[in-house]
PDB file of C-alpha atoms in Angstrom:
ATOM      1  CA  MET A   8      24.475   4.737  -7.033  1.00  0.00           C
ATOM      2  CA  ALA A   9      21.710   7.700  -7.445  1.00  0.00           C
ATOM      3  CA  PHE A  10      18.583   7.540  -8.138  1.00  0.00           C
ATOM      4  CA  GLN A  11      14.915   8.571 -10.042  1.00  0.00           C
ATOM      5  CA  VAL A  12      10.959   8.946  -8.827  1.00  0.00           C
ATOM      6  CA  LEU A  13       8.827   8.505 -11.974  1.00  0.00           C
ATOM      7  CA  PRO A  14       5.206   8.127 -12.502  1.00  0.00           C
ATOM      8  CA  ALA A  15       4.174   4.301 -12.646  1.00  0.00           C
ATOM      9  CA  GLU A  16       2.649   3.527 -16.083  1.00  0.00           C
ATOM     10  CA  VAL A  17       0.810  -0.521 -16.951  1.00  0.00           C
ATOM     11  CA  SER A  18       3.787  -1.558 -18.561  1.00  0.00           C
ATOM     12  CA  ASP A  19       5.491  -1.549 -15.461  1.00  0.00           C
ATOM     13  CA  ILE A  20       3.114  -4.429 -14.045  1.00  0.00           C
ATOM     14  CA  PRO A  21       6.089  -6.805 -14.246  1.00  0.00           C
ATOM     15  CA  ASP A  22       8.078  -5.252 -12.747  1.00  0.00           C
ATOM     16  CA  ILE A  23       5.955  -3.774  -8.886  1.00  0.00           C
ATOM     17  CA  VAL A  24       5.068  -7.516  -9.189  1.00  0.00           C
ATOM     18  CA  ALA A  25       8.428  -8.431  -8.598  1.00  0.00           C
ATOM     19  CA  VAL A  26       9.143  -6.103  -5.875  1.00  0.00           C
ATOM     20  CA  HIS A  27       5.318  -6.439  -4.270  1.00  0.00           C
ATOM     21  CA  GLN A  28       6.036 -10.108  -4.216  1.00  0.00           C
ATOM     22  CA  ALA A  29       9.710  -9.590  -3.237  1.00  0.00           C
ATOM     23  CA  SER A  30       9.220  -7.685  -0.084  1.00  0.00           C
ATOM     24  CA  TRP A  31       6.149  -9.335   1.537  1.00  0.00           C
ATOM     25  CA  VAL A  32       7.490 -12.760   1.864  1.00  0.00           C
ATOM     26  CA  ASN A  33       8.440 -12.717   4.896  1.00  0.00           C
ATOM     27  CA  ASP A  34       5.599 -10.115   6.417  1.00  0.00           C
ATOM     28  CA  PRO A  35       4.143 -12.076   9.337  1.00  0.00           C
ATOM     29  CA  ILE A  36       0.626 -12.108   7.837  1.00  0.00           C
ATOM     30  CA  ILE A  37       0.793 -10.566   4.829  1.00  0.00           C
ATOM     31  CA  GLY A  38       3.044 -14.009   3.831  1.00  0.00           C
ATOM     32  CA  ARG A  39       0.463 -16.128   5.139  1.00  0.00           C
ATOM     33  CA  LEU A  40      -2.705 -15.171   2.668  1.00  0.00           C
ATOM     34  CA  MET A  41      -1.952 -17.519   0.049  1.00  0.00           C
ATOM     35  CA  PRO A  42       0.890 -20.274   1.133  1.00  0.00           C
ATOM     36  CA  ASP A  43      -0.803 -22.739  -1.109  1.00  0.00           C
ATOM     37  CA  VAL A  44      -1.146 -21.023  -3.633  1.00  0.00           C
ATOM     38  CA  ASP A  45       0.722 -22.422  -6.679  1.00  0.00           C
ATOM     39  CA  PRO A  46       3.434 -19.305  -7.678  1.00  0.00           C
ATOM     40  CA  LYS A  47       1.773 -19.337 -11.412  1.00  0.00           C
ATOM     41  CA  VAL A  48      -0.958 -18.879 -10.113  1.00  0.00           C
ATOM     42  CA  LYS A  49       0.216 -15.614  -7.562  1.00  0.00           C
ATOM     43  CA  TYR A  50       2.169 -14.115  -9.729  1.00  0.00           C
ATOM     44  CA  GLU A  51      -0.904 -13.874 -13.283  1.00  0.00           C
ATOM     45  CA  TYR A  52      -3.366 -13.253  -9.435  1.00  0.00           C
ATOM     46  CA  ASP A  53      -0.728 -10.135  -8.873  1.00  0.00           C
ATOM     47  CA  VAL A  54      -0.683  -9.147 -12.148  1.00  0.00           C
ATOM     48  CA  ASP A  55      -3.843  -9.083 -12.499  1.00  0.00           C
ATOM     49  CA  TYR A  56      -4.658  -7.197  -9.302  1.00  0.00           C
ATOM     50  CA  TYR A  57      -2.033  -4.419 -10.154  1.00  0.00           C
ATOM     51  CA  LYS A  58      -3.418  -3.856 -13.744  1.00  0.00           C
ATOM     52  CA  ASN A  59      -6.791  -3.626 -12.278  1.00  0.00           C
ATOM     53  CA  LYS A  60      -5.572  -1.144  -9.846  1.00  0.00           C
ATOM     54  CA  PHE A  61      -3.696   1.234 -13.031  1.00  0.00           C
ATOM     55  CA  GLU A  62      -7.586   0.822 -14.741  1.00  0.00           C
ATOM     56  CA  THR A  63      -9.655   2.126 -12.080  1.00  0.00           C
ATOM     57  CA  LYS A  64      -7.541   4.662 -10.930  1.00  0.00           C
ATOM     58  CA  ALA A  65     -10.550   6.991 -11.786  1.00  0.00           C
ATOM     59  CA  LEU A  66     -12.567   5.640  -9.033  1.00  0.00           C
ATOM     60  CA  THR A  67     -10.352   5.362  -6.675  1.00  0.00           C
ATOM     61  CA  GLY A  68      -8.031   8.778  -6.712  1.00  0.00           C
ATOM     62  CA  ALA A  69      -5.023   6.048  -6.847  1.00  0.00           C
ATOM     63  CA  VAL A  70      -1.791   8.490  -8.585  1.00  0.00           C
ATOM     64  CA  MET A  71       1.637   5.552  -8.182  1.00  0.00           C
ATOM     65  CA  HIS A  72       5.460   5.939  -8.352  1.00  0.00           C
ATOM     66  CA  LYS A  73       8.137   4.119  -9.301  1.00  0.00           C
ATOM     67  CA  VAL A  74      11.718   4.493  -8.114  1.00  0.00           C
ATOM     68  CA  VAL A  75      14.491   2.953 -10.879  1.00  0.00           C
ATOM     69  CA  GLU A  76      17.920   3.996 -10.988  1.00  0.00           C
ATOM     70  CA  THR A  77      19.148   6.540 -13.101  1.00  0.00           C
ATOM     71  CA  GLU A  78      21.847   4.879 -14.521  1.00  0.00           C
ATOM     72  CA  THR A  79      20.035   1.471 -15.398  1.00  0.00           C
ATOM     73  CA  GLY A  80      16.413   2.191 -15.489  1.00  0.00           C
ATOM     74  CA  LYS A  81      16.003  -0.686 -13.427  1.00  0.00           C
ATOM     75  CA  LEU A  82      12.927  -0.160 -10.672  1.00  0.00           C
ATOM     76  CA  VAL A  83      13.512  -0.664  -7.802  1.00  0.00           C
ATOM     77  CA  ALA A  84      10.993   0.338  -5.659  1.00  0.00           C
ATOM     78  CA  TYR A  85       7.184   1.673  -6.213  1.00  0.00           C
ATOM     79  CA  ALA A  86       4.664   3.481  -3.817  1.00  0.00           C
ATOM     80  CA  LYS A  87       1.159   4.154  -4.042  1.00  0.00           C
ATOM     81  CA  TRP A  88      -0.740   6.911  -3.114  1.00  0.00           C
ATOM     82  CA  LYS A  89      -5.100   8.042  -2.810  1.00  0.00           C
ATOM     83  CA  TYR A  90      -5.000  11.519  -3.268  1.00  0.00           C
ATOM     84  CA  PRO A  91      -9.071  13.024  -1.902  1.00  0.00           C
ATOM     85  CA  TYR A  92     -11.157  12.194  -4.923  1.00  0.00           C
ATOM     86  CA  SER A  93     -14.988  12.660  -5.302  1.00  0.00           C
ATOM     87  CA  LEU A  94     -17.566  10.244  -7.372  1.00  0.00           C
ATOM     88  CA  THR A  95     -20.132  10.817  -9.048  1.00  0.00           C
ATOM     89  CA  PRO A  96     -23.303   8.227  -8.162  1.00  0.00           C
ATOM     90  CA  GLU A  97     -22.460   6.831 -11.361  1.00  0.00           C
ATOM     91  CA  GLN A  98     -19.748   6.097 -10.870  1.00  0.00           C
ATOM     92  CA  GLN A  99     -19.985   5.439  -6.993  1.00  0.00           C
ATOM     93  CA  ALA A 100     -22.042   2.519  -8.452  1.00  0.00           C
ATOM     94  CA  GLU A 101     -19.166   1.005 -10.672  1.00  0.00           C
ATOM     95  CA  LYS A 102     -16.883   0.705  -7.681  1.00  0.00           C
ATOM     96  CA  ALA A 103     -19.234  -0.557  -5.198  1.00  0.00           C
ATOM     97  CA  LYS A 104     -19.543  -3.668  -8.464  1.00  0.00           C
ATOM     98  CA  LEU A 105     -15.508  -4.431  -8.302  1.00  0.00           C
ATOM     99  CA  ASP A 106     -15.551  -3.733  -4.456  1.00  0.00           C
ATOM    100  CA  LEU A 107     -17.559  -6.831  -4.911  1.00  0.00           C
ATOM    101  CA  ASN A 108     -15.918  -9.234  -7.220  1.00  0.00           C
ATOM    102  CA  ARG A 109     -13.391  -9.947  -4.907  1.00  0.00           C
ATOM    103  CA  SER A 110     -12.571 -13.587  -5.372  1.00  0.00           C
ATOM    104  CA  TYR A 111      -9.277 -16.508  -4.371  1.00  0.00           C
ATOM    105  CA  PRO A 112      -7.298 -18.991  -6.069  1.00  0.00           C
ATOM    106  CA  PRO A 113      -7.296 -22.002  -4.822  1.00  0.00           C
ATOM    107  CA  GLY A 114      -4.810 -22.229  -2.207  1.00  0.00           C
ATOM    108  CA  THR A 115      -5.361 -19.118  -0.045  1.00  0.00           C
ATOM    109  CA  ASN A 116      -6.237 -18.416   3.414  1.00  0.00           C
ATOM    110  CA  VAL A 117     -10.053 -17.204   2.572  1.00  0.00           C
ATOM    111  CA  GLU A 118     -10.621 -17.044   6.451  1.00  0.00           C
ATOM    112  CA  LEU A 119      -7.302 -15.289   7.302  1.00  0.00           C
ATOM    113  CA  TYR A 120      -7.836 -13.009   4.571  1.00  0.00           C
ATOM    114  CA  GLU A 121     -10.975 -11.700   5.149  1.00  0.00           C
ATOM    115  CA  GLN A 122     -10.430 -11.311   8.504  1.00  0.00           C
ATOM    116  CA  PHE A 123      -7.659  -9.388   8.007  1.00  0.00           C
ATOM    117  CA  PHE A 124      -8.582  -7.362   4.988  1.00  0.00           C
ATOM    118  CA  GLY A 125     -12.114  -6.789   7.789  1.00  0.00           C
ATOM    119  CA  ARG A 126     -10.344  -5.207   9.856  1.00  0.00           C
ATOM    120  CA  ILE A 127      -8.757  -2.885   7.085  1.00  0.00           C
ATOM    121  CA  ASP A 128     -11.997  -1.998   6.043  1.00  0.00           C
ATOM    122  CA  THR A 129     -13.548  -1.369   9.086  1.00  0.00           C
ATOM    123  CA  LEU A 130     -10.953   0.930  10.549  1.00  0.00           C
ATOM    124  CA  ARG A 131     -10.736   3.248   6.355  1.00  0.00           C
ATOM    125  CA  LYS A 132     -14.466   3.509   7.178  1.00  0.00           C
ATOM    126  CA  LYS A 133     -13.892   4.606  10.722  1.00  0.00           C
ATOM    127  CA  TYR A 134     -10.815   7.410   9.953  1.00  0.00           C
ATOM    128  CA  LEU A 135     -10.414   7.887   6.184  1.00  0.00           C
ATOM    129  CA  ASP A 136     -12.404  10.927   4.340  1.00  0.00           C
ATOM    130  CA  GLU A 137     -11.725  10.278   0.869  1.00  0.00           C
ATOM    131  CA  GLU A 138     -12.997  13.063  -0.815  1.00  0.00           C
ATOM    132  CA  LYS A 139     -10.598  15.400   2.071  1.00  0.00           C
ATOM    133  CA  ASP A 140      -7.420  13.071   3.468  1.00  0.00           C
ATOM    134  CA  TYR A 141      -4.069  11.722   1.104  1.00  0.00           C
ATOM    135  CA  PHE A 142      -3.596   8.276   1.780  1.00  0.00           C
ATOM    136  CA  LEU A 143      -0.452   5.856   1.515  1.00  0.00           C
ATOM    137  CA  HIS A 144      -2.147   2.664   0.560  1.00  0.00           C
ATOM    138  CA  LEU A 145       1.652   1.091  -0.169  1.00  0.00           C
ATOM    139  CA  LEU A 146       5.197   1.478   0.219  1.00  0.00           C
ATOM    140  CA  ILE A 147       7.382  -1.568  -1.352  1.00  0.00           C
ATOM    141  CA  VAL A 148      11.032  -0.735  -1.852  1.00  0.00           C
ATOM    142  CA  LEU A 149      13.052  -4.374  -3.469  1.00  0.00           C
ATOM    143  CA  PRO A 150      14.616  -5.911  -0.211  1.00  0.00           C
ATOM    144  CA  SER A 151      18.452  -5.495  -1.827  1.00  0.00           C
ATOM    145  CA  TYR A 152      17.785  -1.807  -2.286  1.00  0.00           C
ATOM    146  CA  GLN A 153      16.442  -0.927   0.980  1.00  0.00           C
ATOM    147  CA  ARG A 154      18.388   1.636   3.830  1.00  0.00           C
ATOM    148  CA  GLN A 155      19.181   3.504   0.637  1.00  0.00           C
ATOM    149  CA  GLY A 156      16.344   6.544   0.807  1.00  0.00           C
ATOM    150  CA  LEU A 157      13.857   5.515  -1.868  1.00  0.00           C
ATOM    151  CA  GLY A 158      11.141   5.212   0.675  1.00  0.00           C
ATOM    152  CA  THR A 159      11.570   8.121   1.612  1.00  0.00           C
ATOM    153  CA  MET A 160      11.429   9.429  -1.625  1.00  0.00           C
ATOM    154  CA  LEU A 161       8.333   7.864  -1.830  1.00  0.00           C
ATOM    155  CA  ILE A 162       7.560   9.364   0.586  1.00  0.00           C
ATOM    156  CA  ARG A 163       8.056  13.127   0.155  1.00  0.00           C
ATOM    157  CA  GLU A 164       6.293  12.806  -3.432  1.00  0.00           C
ATOM    158  CA  GLY A 165       2.423  12.635  -1.589  1.00  0.00           C
ATOM    159  CA  LEU A 166       3.436  14.427   1.598  1.00  0.00           C
ATOM    160  CA  ALA A 167       3.935  17.814   0.151  1.00  0.00           C
ATOM    161  CA  ALA A 168       0.911  17.548  -1.955  1.00  0.00           C
ATOM    162  CA  ALA A 169      -0.604  16.519   0.764  1.00  0.00           C
ATOM    163  CA  ASP A 170       1.073  19.447   2.804  1.00  0.00           C
ATOM    164  CA  ARG A 171      -0.083  21.987   0.204  1.00  0.00           C
ATOM    165  CA  ASP A 172      -3.297  21.547  -0.206  1.00  0.00           C
ATOM    166  CA  ASN A 173      -3.375  21.195   3.780  1.00  0.00           C
ATOM    167  CA  ALA A 174      -4.708  18.410   4.510  1.00  0.00           C
ATOM    168  CA  ARG A 175      -4.132  14.690   6.441  1.00  0.00           C
ATOM    169  CA  THR A 176      -2.462  11.805   5.701  1.00  0.00           C
ATOM    170  CA  TYR A 177      -3.729   8.130   5.918  1.00  0.00           C
ATOM    171  CA  ILE A 178      -1.579   4.631   6.873  1.00  0.00           C
ATOM    172  CA  GLU A 179      -1.519   1.603   7.960  1.00  0.00           C
ATOM    173  CA  ALA A 180       2.490   0.602   9.109  1.00  0.00           C
ATOM    174  CA  SER A 181       4.220  -2.700  10.074  1.00  0.00           C
ATOM    175  CA  PRO A 182       6.099  -3.013  12.685  1.00  0.00           C
ATOM    176  CA  MET A 183       9.355  -2.259  10.886  1.00  0.00           C
ATOM    177  CA  GLY A 184       7.849   1.081   8.844  1.00  0.00           C
ATOM    178  CA  LEU A 185       6.726   2.984  12.283  1.00  0.00           C
ATOM    179  CA  GLY A 186       9.985   4.525  13.267  1.00  0.00           C
ATOM    180  CA  LEU A 187      10.361   6.125   9.704  1.00  0.00           C
ATOM    181  CA  TYR A 188       6.561   6.561   9.384  1.00  0.00           C
ATOM    182  CA  LYS A 189       6.805   9.069  12.999  1.00  0.00           C
ATOM    183  CA  LYS A 190       8.818  10.683  12.054  1.00  0.00           C
ATOM    184  CA  PHE A 191       6.876  12.436   9.063  1.00  0.00           C
ATOM    185  CA  GLY A 192       4.716  12.939  11.575  1.00  0.00           C
ATOM    186  CA  TRP A 193       2.347  10.251  11.479  1.00  0.00           C
ATOM    187  CA  LYS A 194       0.799   9.505  14.655  1.00  0.00           C
ATOM    188  CA  GLU A 195      -0.920   5.899  15.689  1.00  0.00           C
ATOM    189  CA  ILE A 196      -5.083   5.673  15.377  1.00  0.00           C
ATOM    190  CA  ASP A 197      -5.810   1.975  16.063  1.00  0.00           C
ATOM    191  CA  ASP A 198      -4.451  -1.578  15.611  1.00  0.00           C
ATOM    192  CA  ILE A 199      -4.763  -4.050  13.279  1.00  0.00           C
ATOM    193  CA  VAL A 200      -4.542  -7.022  15.708  1.00  0.00           C
ATOM    194  CA  ILE A 201      -4.570 -10.558  15.113  1.00  0.00           C
ATOM    195  CA  ASP A 202      -3.348 -14.010  15.920  1.00  0.00           C
ATOM    196  CA  MET A 203      -1.825 -16.497  13.562  1.00  0.00           C
ATOM    197  CA  ARG A 204      -1.855 -18.918  15.323  1.00  0.00           C
ATOM    198  CA  PRO A 205      -4.912 -20.394  13.945  1.00  0.00           C
ATOM    199  CA  HIS A 206      -3.695 -19.807  10.368  1.00  0.00           C
ATOM    200  CA  GLY A 207      -0.321 -21.435  10.243  1.00  0.00           C
ATOM    201  CA  GLY A 208       2.238 -18.747  11.783  1.00  0.00           C
ATOM    202  CA  THR A 209       3.133 -17.581  16.019  1.00  0.00           C
ATOM    203  CA  GLY A 210       2.064 -15.217  18.282  1.00  0.00           C
ATOM    204  CA  ILE A 211      -0.396 -12.492  17.493  1.00  0.00           C
ATOM    205  CA  ALA A 212       0.676  -9.917  14.335  1.00  0.00           C
ATOM    206  CA  SER A 213      -0.311  -6.379  14.455  1.00  0.00           C
ATOM    207  CA  GLU A 214       0.101  -3.697  12.320  1.00  0.00           C
ATOM    208  CA  LYS A 215      -0.765   0.207  12.842  1.00  0.00           C
ATOM    209  CA  CYS A 216      -2.642   2.892  12.042  1.00  0.00           C
ATOM    210  CA  LEU A 217      -2.187   6.131  11.499  1.00  0.00           C
ATOM    211  CA  MET A 218      -2.809  10.186  10.232  1.00  0.00           C
ATOM    212  CA  ARG A 219      -0.727  12.409   9.882  1.00  0.00           C
ATOM    213  CA  GLU A 220      -1.985  16.302  10.557  1.00  0.00           C
ATOM    214  CA  PRO A 221      -0.465  18.840   8.274  1.00  0.00           C
ATOM    215  CA  GLY A 222       2.630  20.150   7.666  1.00  0.00           C
ATOM    216  CA  ALA A 223       3.715  17.847  10.953  1.00  0.00           C
ATOM    217  CA  GLY A 224       6.778  15.457  11.593  1.00  0.00           C
ATOM    218  CA  ILE A 225      10.155  15.940   8.641  1.00  0.00           C
ATOM    219  CA  LEU A 226      10.037  16.799   5.444  1.00  0.00           C
ATOM    220  CA  GLY A 227      13.767  16.932   4.271  1.00  0.00           C
ATOM    221  CA  THR A 228      16.391  13.764   4.601  1.00  0.00           C
ATOM    222  CA  VAL A 229      15.559  10.705   7.449  1.00  0.00           C
ATOM    223  CA  GLU A 230      16.928   7.329   8.627  1.00  0.00           C
ATOM    224  CA  MET A 231      16.926   5.568   5.394  1.00  0.00           C
ATOM    225  CA  VAL A 232      14.404   3.095   3.782  1.00  0.00           C
TER     226      VAL A 232
END
């Protein structure tokens, strides 16, 4: 089966949301953020989330790619990179307003949401230089299409640009993707650790923050994801 990487478009949002929801349903943290939200409400929330990401690309440096089946055109994987960017004072004020407008649908585990993303925001401010660094913000593959190299295709797309710019690349990784990212040269720099027991989960869940120096690791074909 053949696949190709293409720029993602606004018209892809329903398919991106389908991949998003299928990819995160069993994640120990993400899967517990909205446990009691009505499925229709959650779908509309996720559609609005992605619409916002497309509409505000100029304020966030977002570059979005998709992987499609060449024969059918079916969208089976998606990545959102943030390339280095700088903002005018007016754009900074506009972006600050967006950051203040975060809302949650009824049934959201607000405490977990704020704990998890609060830790993420703290670490990004500590390690990520948005004017110089690349950032792989999101990488998702339909479960039935995993282990076919689609994640690798999307990773290579952004790392090639980062290496051309001699730039570092930041990422937050779940345990499932950690081995692959390390093969591409990312190294652990910090942790996101959440006790899931107060939030309806079991035990301790964690993610890793990683940074890749330019030219590190392998840009050829590596482990499939």
